[in-house]
Amino acid sequence: MDKIIVTGNGPLNGAIPIAGAKNACLTLMPATLLSEDPLTLTNAPRLADIKTMTTLLQSLGAEVSSLQEGKVLAMSSHGIDSQKADYDIVRKMRASILVLGPLLARFGHAEVSLPGGCSIGARPVDLHLMALEAMGAELELKDGYVHAKVSGGLKGGVVDFPIVSVGATENALMAATLAKGTTVLKNAAREPEIVDLAQCLRKMGAQIEGEGTSQITIQGVDRLGGATHPVVTDRIELGTYMLAPAICGGEVECLGGRMDLVASFVEKLDQAGVDVTETANGLKVKRRGDRVQAVDVTTEPFPGFPTDLQAQMMAMLCTAQGTSVLEEKIFENRFMHAPELIRMGAKIDVHGGTATVTGVDRMKGAPVMATDLRASVSLILAGLAAEGETVVNRVYHLDRGYERVEDKLMACGAKIERVREE
Ligand code: EPZ
């Protein structure tokens, strides 16, 4: 298993290109199942999770060609010959559940393995199932699989989500495009990845209104056509790299960054003493003084502060002036980076969903363990400004969601290298 060694090396200066959004691509790819015609995605990120979704779609009979070094995904679901998503693929990536809605909508039946939990929480899929049942699906859970079927095709219905769920909104949105009649999704997720999906589906011929608000209305159509669609910029990768100069000092321009994707995050950075300015090519980030100020953070569904940036924000607050309180309201166990940061000298008290961080002058490099995708990158961020060497083990978590993180940071002056271990 590879590891990454990062050594505190002073301010960072330069530009970092931001890739297409993993979490948009992982829902745009299953959308190909809704149509016989080709769907091509551009600005696709080169990540392990995209390869896993490619394997899953190919296992169903879809053609997925990765072109231009993976930045273009040319897909066709003309020859789908299976509606079963096997456990051995689904267990690697929870987003596999997003093939359920499209398969059911187009073929009237599907068998998808339950994804199982993951390190940040149980992450059930009951809301995905509730939404599809509201459209007439008959679901049975057997042998760890969801067996779904509907005779005569899905019908439009009203889905009132008790809590906001990104994935359940995406599954329901895709399924509703081919349901007979009108579907209304209430308390729908408002994430930019949902907006991106709706825009792509509309290019394919779907009739959708309200994406980006908490109520989305879909008028079902008989069939969808093909399209070419650029994957929206990854707001989580963007926020992650914006924190690098906030932690180390210096000035970094995140190319392709858009302020509307990270508004609540930028608000918190401003409170902490970090300037973010829009440029012709993206967002430029620079810390105002020698040290950021403590700020309190509560994670919420979009447009609130994103849970996927909580670990990275904590890494910055470990060396802030003062005490910060972070509340994680989306997942039940998303502070696993805290014990690792404590090994580096951070002062963090975790009680349930609340972490209290008392800033220290400087952290000390140490061997640390990555536990999930965002925790792993928070350890790298902490290591960038720590005294001495930090060795982050199990970086396969990192490669699921970040393209060439060491190259992007090295280009700005970071002392960072990947050590390949068989
Ligand atoms: C998506 O996960 C993202 N993943 C996550 O990013 C992100 O953290 C999350 O949305 C929240 O923004 C992808 O898009 C592939 P949810 P998802 O359904 O859809 C509960 C990353 O690091 N829930 O919005 O699984 C759930 O347990 C990943 O890139 C149910 O109870 O998240 C959680 O507590 C991590 N029943 C809350 O809702 C359900 O049926 C929000 O989950 C579904 C969800």
PDB file of N, CA, C and O and ligand atoms in Angstrom, residues 22-23 26 94-95 120 123-128 163-167 191 307-308 330-332 334 373-374, ligand 1:
ATOM      1  N   LYS A  22     -15.944  14.423  -8.463  1.00  0.00           N
ATOM      2  CA  LYS A  22     -16.152  12.973  -8.285  1.00  0.00           C
ATOM      3  C   LYS A  22     -17.631  12.689  -8.057  1.00  0.00           C
ATOM      4  O   LYS A  22     -18.211  11.821  -8.703  1.00  0.00           O
ATOM      5  N   ASN A  23     -18.245  13.457  -7.153  1.00  0.00           N
ATOM      6  CA  ASN A  23     -19.616  13.135  -6.750  1.00  0.00           C
ATOM      7  C   ASN A  23     -20.647  13.546  -7.783  1.00  0.00           C
ATOM      8  O   ASN A  23     -21.797  13.121  -7.712  1.00  0.00           O
ATOM      9  N   LEU A  26     -20.073  10.458 -10.466  1.00  0.00           N
ATOM     10  CA  LEU A  26     -20.596   9.167  -9.997  1.00  0.00           C
ATOM     11  C   LEU A  26     -22.106   9.062 -10.137  1.00  0.00           C
ATOM     12  O   LEU A  26     -22.662   7.969 -10.029  1.00  0.00           O
ATOM     13  N   ARG A  94     -20.061   2.803  -2.436  1.00  0.00           N
ATOM     14  CA  ARG A  94     -21.470   2.926  -2.094  1.00  0.00           C
ATOM     15  C   ARG A  94     -22.276   3.576  -3.213  1.00  0.00           C
ATOM     16  O   ARG A  94     -23.456   3.323  -3.364  1.00  0.00           O
ATOM     17  N   ALA A  95     -21.612   4.418  -4.003  1.00  0.00           N
ATOM     18  CA  ALA A  95     -22.366   5.138  -5.047  1.00  0.00           C
ATOM     19  C   ALA A  95     -22.922   4.175  -6.081  1.00  0.00           C
ATOM     20  O   ALA A  95     -23.726   4.551  -6.933  1.00  0.00           O
ATOM     21  N   ILE A 120     -17.591   6.030   7.944  1.00  0.00           N
ATOM     22  CA  ILE A 120     -18.114   7.282   8.530  1.00  0.00           C
ATOM     23  C   ILE A 120     -19.542   7.107   9.035  1.00  0.00           C
ATOM     24  O   ILE A 120     -20.135   8.022   9.581  1.00  0.00           O
ATOM     25  N   ARG A 123     -24.938   4.612   6.970  1.00  0.00           N
ATOM     26  CA  ARG A 123     -25.308   5.088   5.629  1.00  0.00           C
ATOM     27  C   ARG A 123     -26.313   4.138   4.950  1.00  0.00           C
ATOM     28  O   ARG A 123     -26.042   3.522   3.940  1.00  0.00           O
ATOM     29  N   PRO A 124     -27.490   3.989   5.542  1.00  0.00           N
ATOM     30  CA  PRO A 124     -28.528   3.140   4.946  1.00  0.00           C
ATOM     31  C   PRO A 124     -29.010   3.718   3.623  1.00  0.00           C
ATOM     32  O   PRO A 124     -28.639   4.830   3.246  1.00  0.00           O
ATOM     33  N   VAL A 125     -29.825   2.932   2.913  1.00  0.00           N
ATOM     34  CA  VAL A 125     -30.365   3.405   1.623  1.00  0.00           C
ATOM     35  C   VAL A 125     -31.889   3.398   1.655  1.00  0.00           C
ATOM     36  O   VAL A 125     -32.535   3.397   0.606  1.00  0.00           O
ATOM     37  N   ASP A 126     -32.453   3.462   2.862  1.00  0.00           N
ATOM     38  CA  ASP A 126     -33.920   3.382   2.976  1.00  0.00           C
ATOM     39  C   ASP A 126     -34.632   4.502   2.221  1.00  0.00           C
ATOM     40  O   ASP A 126     -35.721   4.297   1.675  1.00  0.00           O
ATOM     41  N   LEU A 127     -34.013   5.660   2.131  1.00  0.00           N
ATOM     42  CA  LEU A 127     -34.680   6.772   1.436  1.00  0.00           C
ATOM     43  C   LEU A 127     -34.669   6.578  -0.076  1.00  0.00           C
ATOM     44  O   LEU A 127     -35.597   6.982  -0.771  1.00  0.00           O
ATOM     45  N   HIS A 128     -33.635   5.896  -0.577  1.00  0.00           N
ATOM     46  CA  HIS A 128     -33.623   5.555  -2.010  1.00  0.00           C
ATOM     47  C   HIS A 128     -34.817   4.644  -2.303  1.00  0.00           C
ATOM     48  O   HIS A 128     -35.531   4.814  -3.276  1.00  0.00           O
ATOM     49  N   ILE A 163     -35.412  13.466   5.551  1.00  0.00           N
ATOM     50  CA  ILE A 163     -34.142  14.198   5.724  1.00  0.00           C
ATOM     51  C   ILE A 163     -33.550  14.381   4.325  1.00  0.00           C
ATOM     52  O   ILE A 163     -33.890  13.646   3.389  1.00  0.00           O
ATOM     53  N   VAL A 164     -32.694  15.354   4.204  1.00  0.00           N
ATOM     54  CA  VAL A 164     -32.085  15.605   2.896  1.00  0.00           C
ATOM     55  C   VAL A 164     -31.077  14.502   2.588  1.00  0.00           C
ATOM     56  O   VAL A 164     -30.204  14.194   3.406  1.00  0.00           O
ATOM     57  N   SER A 165     -31.219  13.878   1.427  1.00  0.00           N
ATOM     58  CA  SER A 165     -30.262  12.849   1.014  1.00  0.00           C
ATOM     59  C   SER A 165     -29.829  13.111  -0.421  1.00  0.00           C
ATOM     60  O   SER A 165     -30.651  13.103  -1.341  1.00  0.00           O
ATOM     61  N   VAL A 166     -28.522  13.309  -0.616  1.00  0.00           N
ATOM     62  CA  VAL A 166     -28.004  13.567  -1.964  1.00  0.00           C
ATOM     63  C   VAL A 166     -28.269  12.367  -2.868  1.00  0.00           C
ATOM     64  O   VAL A 166     -28.889  12.477  -3.935  1.00  0.00           O
ATOM     65  N   GLY A 167     -27.846  11.186  -2.434  1.00  0.00           N
ATOM     66  CA  GLY A 167     -27.967   9.995  -3.282  1.00  0.00           C
ATOM     67  C   GLY A 167     -29.405   9.628  -3.563  1.00  0.00           C
ATOM     68  O   GLY A 167     -29.759   9.294  -4.692  1.00  0.00           O
ATOM     69  N   GLU A 191     -27.528  20.212  -3.657  1.00  0.00           N
ATOM     70  CA  GLU A 191     -26.098  20.250  -4.012  1.00  0.00           C
ATOM     71  C   GLU A 191     -25.869  20.574  -5.487  1.00  0.00           C
ATOM     72  O   GLU A 191     -26.674  20.172  -6.348  1.00  0.00           O
ATOM     73  N   THR A 307     -20.162  18.745   4.772  1.00  0.00           N
ATOM     74  CA  THR A 307     -19.540  17.725   5.620  1.00  0.00           C
ATOM     75  C   THR A 307     -18.235  17.223   5.006  1.00  0.00           C
ATOM     76  O   THR A 307     -17.290  16.886   5.735  1.00  0.00           O
ATOM     77  N   ASP A 308     -18.131  17.228   3.689  1.00  0.00           N
ATOM     78  CA  ASP A 308     -16.926  16.698   3.026  1.00  0.00           C
ATOM     79  C   ASP A 308     -15.730  17.620   3.174  1.00  0.00           C
ATOM     80  O   ASP A 308     -14.634  17.255   2.758  1.00  0.00           O
ATOM     81  N   ILE A 330     -24.158  15.595   9.704  1.00  0.00           N
ATOM     82  CA  ILE A 330     -24.611  14.745   8.591  1.00  0.00           C
ATOM     83  C   ILE A 330     -24.314  13.273   8.852  1.00  0.00           C
ATOM     84  O   ILE A 330     -25.173  12.413   8.639  1.00  0.00           O
ATOM     85  N   PHE A 331     -23.106  12.970   9.296  1.00  0.00           N
ATOM     86  CA  PHE A 331     -22.736  11.568   9.536  1.00  0.00           C
ATOM     87  C   PHE A 331     -22.436  11.348  11.017  1.00  0.00           C
ATOM     88  O   PHE A 331     -21.986  12.268  11.713  1.00  0.00           O
ATOM     89  N   GLU A 332     -22.658  10.082  11.445  1.00  0.00           N
ATOM     90  CA  GLU A 332     -22.546   9.824  12.889  1.00  0.00           C
ATOM     91  C   GLU A 332     -21.124   9.580  13.361  1.00  0.00           C
ATOM     92  O   GLU A 332     -20.860   9.575  14.543  1.00  0.00           O
ATOM     93  N   ARG A 334     -17.722  10.936  11.930  1.00  0.00           N
ATOM     94  CA  ARG A 334     -16.839  11.526  10.931  1.00  0.00           C
ATOM     95  C   ARG A 334     -15.751  12.385  11.590  1.00  0.00           C
ATOM     96  O   ARG A 334     -15.366  13.435  11.077  1.00  0.00           O
ATOM     97  N   LEU A 373     -11.669   8.933   2.914  1.00  0.00           N
ATOM     98  CA  LEU A 373     -11.194   9.814   1.844  1.00  0.00           C
ATOM     99  C   LEU A 373     -10.826  11.212   2.337  1.00  0.00           C
ATOM    100  O   LEU A 373      -9.719  11.717   2.132  1.00  0.00           O
ATOM    101  N   ARG A 374     -11.724  11.846   3.052  1.00  0.00           N
ATOM    102  CA  ARG A 374     -11.485  13.249   3.406  1.00  0.00           C
ATOM    103  C   ARG A 374     -10.563  13.358   4.620  1.00  0.00           C
ATOM    104  O   ARG A 374      -9.787  14.302   4.742  1.00  0.00           O
TER     105      ARG A 374
HETATM  106  C1  EPZ B   1     -23.137  11.917  -0.864  1.00  0.00           C
HETATM  107  O1  EPZ B   1     -23.267  10.717  -0.125  1.00  0.00           O
HETATM  108  C2  EPZ B   1     -21.657  12.048  -1.173  1.00  0.00           C
HETATM  109  N1  EPZ B   1     -21.204  10.909  -1.973  1.00  0.00           N
HETATM  110  C3  EPZ B   1     -20.849  12.109   0.138  1.00  0.00           C
HETATM  111  O2  EPZ B   1     -19.484  12.316  -0.195  1.00  0.00           O
HETATM  112  C4  EPZ B   1     -21.351  13.297   0.950  1.00  0.00           C
HETATM  113  O3  EPZ B   1     -20.673  13.324   2.183  1.00  0.00           O
HETATM  114  C5  EPZ B   1     -22.857  13.167   1.184  1.00  0.00           C
HETATM  115  O4  EPZ B   1     -23.553  13.047  -0.079  1.00  0.00           O
HETATM  116  C6  EPZ B   1     -23.431  14.361   1.933  1.00  0.00           C
HETATM  117  O5  EPZ B   1     -23.187  15.533   1.197  1.00  0.00           O
HETATM  118  C7  EPZ B   1     -21.502  10.878  -3.294  1.00  0.00           C
HETATM  119  O6  EPZ B   1     -22.128  11.781  -3.831  1.00  0.00           O
HETATM  120  C8  EPZ B   1     -21.003   9.698  -4.050  1.00  0.00           C
HETATM  121  P1  EPZ B   1     -26.652  11.393   1.844  1.00  0.00           P
HETATM  122  P2  EPZ B   1     -24.748  10.110   0.168  1.00  0.00           P
HETATM  123  O7  EPZ B   1     -27.609  10.408   1.297  1.00  0.00           O
HETATM  124  O8  EPZ B   1     -25.630  10.408  -0.978  1.00  0.00           O
HETATM  125  C9  EPZ B   1     -28.474   9.442   5.721  1.00  0.00           C
HETATM  126  C10 EPZ B   1     -17.190  11.897  -0.186  1.00  0.00           C
HETATM  127  O9  EPZ B   1     -16.340  12.042   0.690  1.00  0.00           O
HETATM  128  N2  EPZ B   1     -29.243   8.580   4.792  1.00  0.00           N
HETATM  129  O10 EPZ B   1     -26.851  12.851   1.536  1.00  0.00           O
HETATM  130  O11 EPZ B   1     -24.571   8.720   0.606  1.00  0.00           O
HETATM  131  C11 EPZ B   1     -26.983   9.158   5.671  1.00  0.00           C
HETATM  132  O12 EPZ B   1     -26.652   8.074   6.496  1.00  0.00           O
HETATM  133  C12 EPZ B   1     -18.535  11.290   0.153  1.00  0.00           C
HETATM  134  O13 EPZ B   1     -17.050  12.238  -1.387  1.00  0.00           O
HETATM  135  C13 EPZ B   1     -30.237   7.754   5.293  1.00  0.00           C
HETATM  136  O14 EPZ B   1     -30.482   7.709   6.497  1.00  0.00           O
HETATM  137  O15 EPZ B   1     -25.167  11.001   1.416  1.00  0.00           O
HETATM  138  C14 EPZ B   1     -26.391  10.450   6.149  1.00  0.00           C
HETATM  139  O16 EPZ B   1     -26.404  10.481   7.556  1.00  0.00           O
HETATM  140  C15 EPZ B   1     -18.609  10.872   1.613  1.00  0.00           C
HETATM  141  N3  EPZ B   1     -30.948   6.974   4.428  1.00  0.00           N
HETATM  142  C16 EPZ B   1     -27.371  11.504   5.608  1.00  0.00           C
HETATM  143  O17 EPZ B   1     -28.586  10.802   5.304  1.00  0.00           O
HETATM  144  C17 EPZ B   1     -30.720   7.001   3.067  1.00  0.00           C
HETATM  145  O18 EPZ B   1     -31.408   6.284   2.318  1.00  0.00           O
HETATM  146  C18 EPZ B   1     -26.901  12.192   4.344  1.00  0.00           C
HETATM  147  O19 EPZ B   1     -26.554  11.165   3.431  1.00  0.00           O
HETATM  148  C19 EPZ B   1     -29.702   7.843   2.579  1.00  0.00           C
HETATM  149  C20 EPZ B   1     -28.982   8.634   3.450  1.00  0.00           C
END
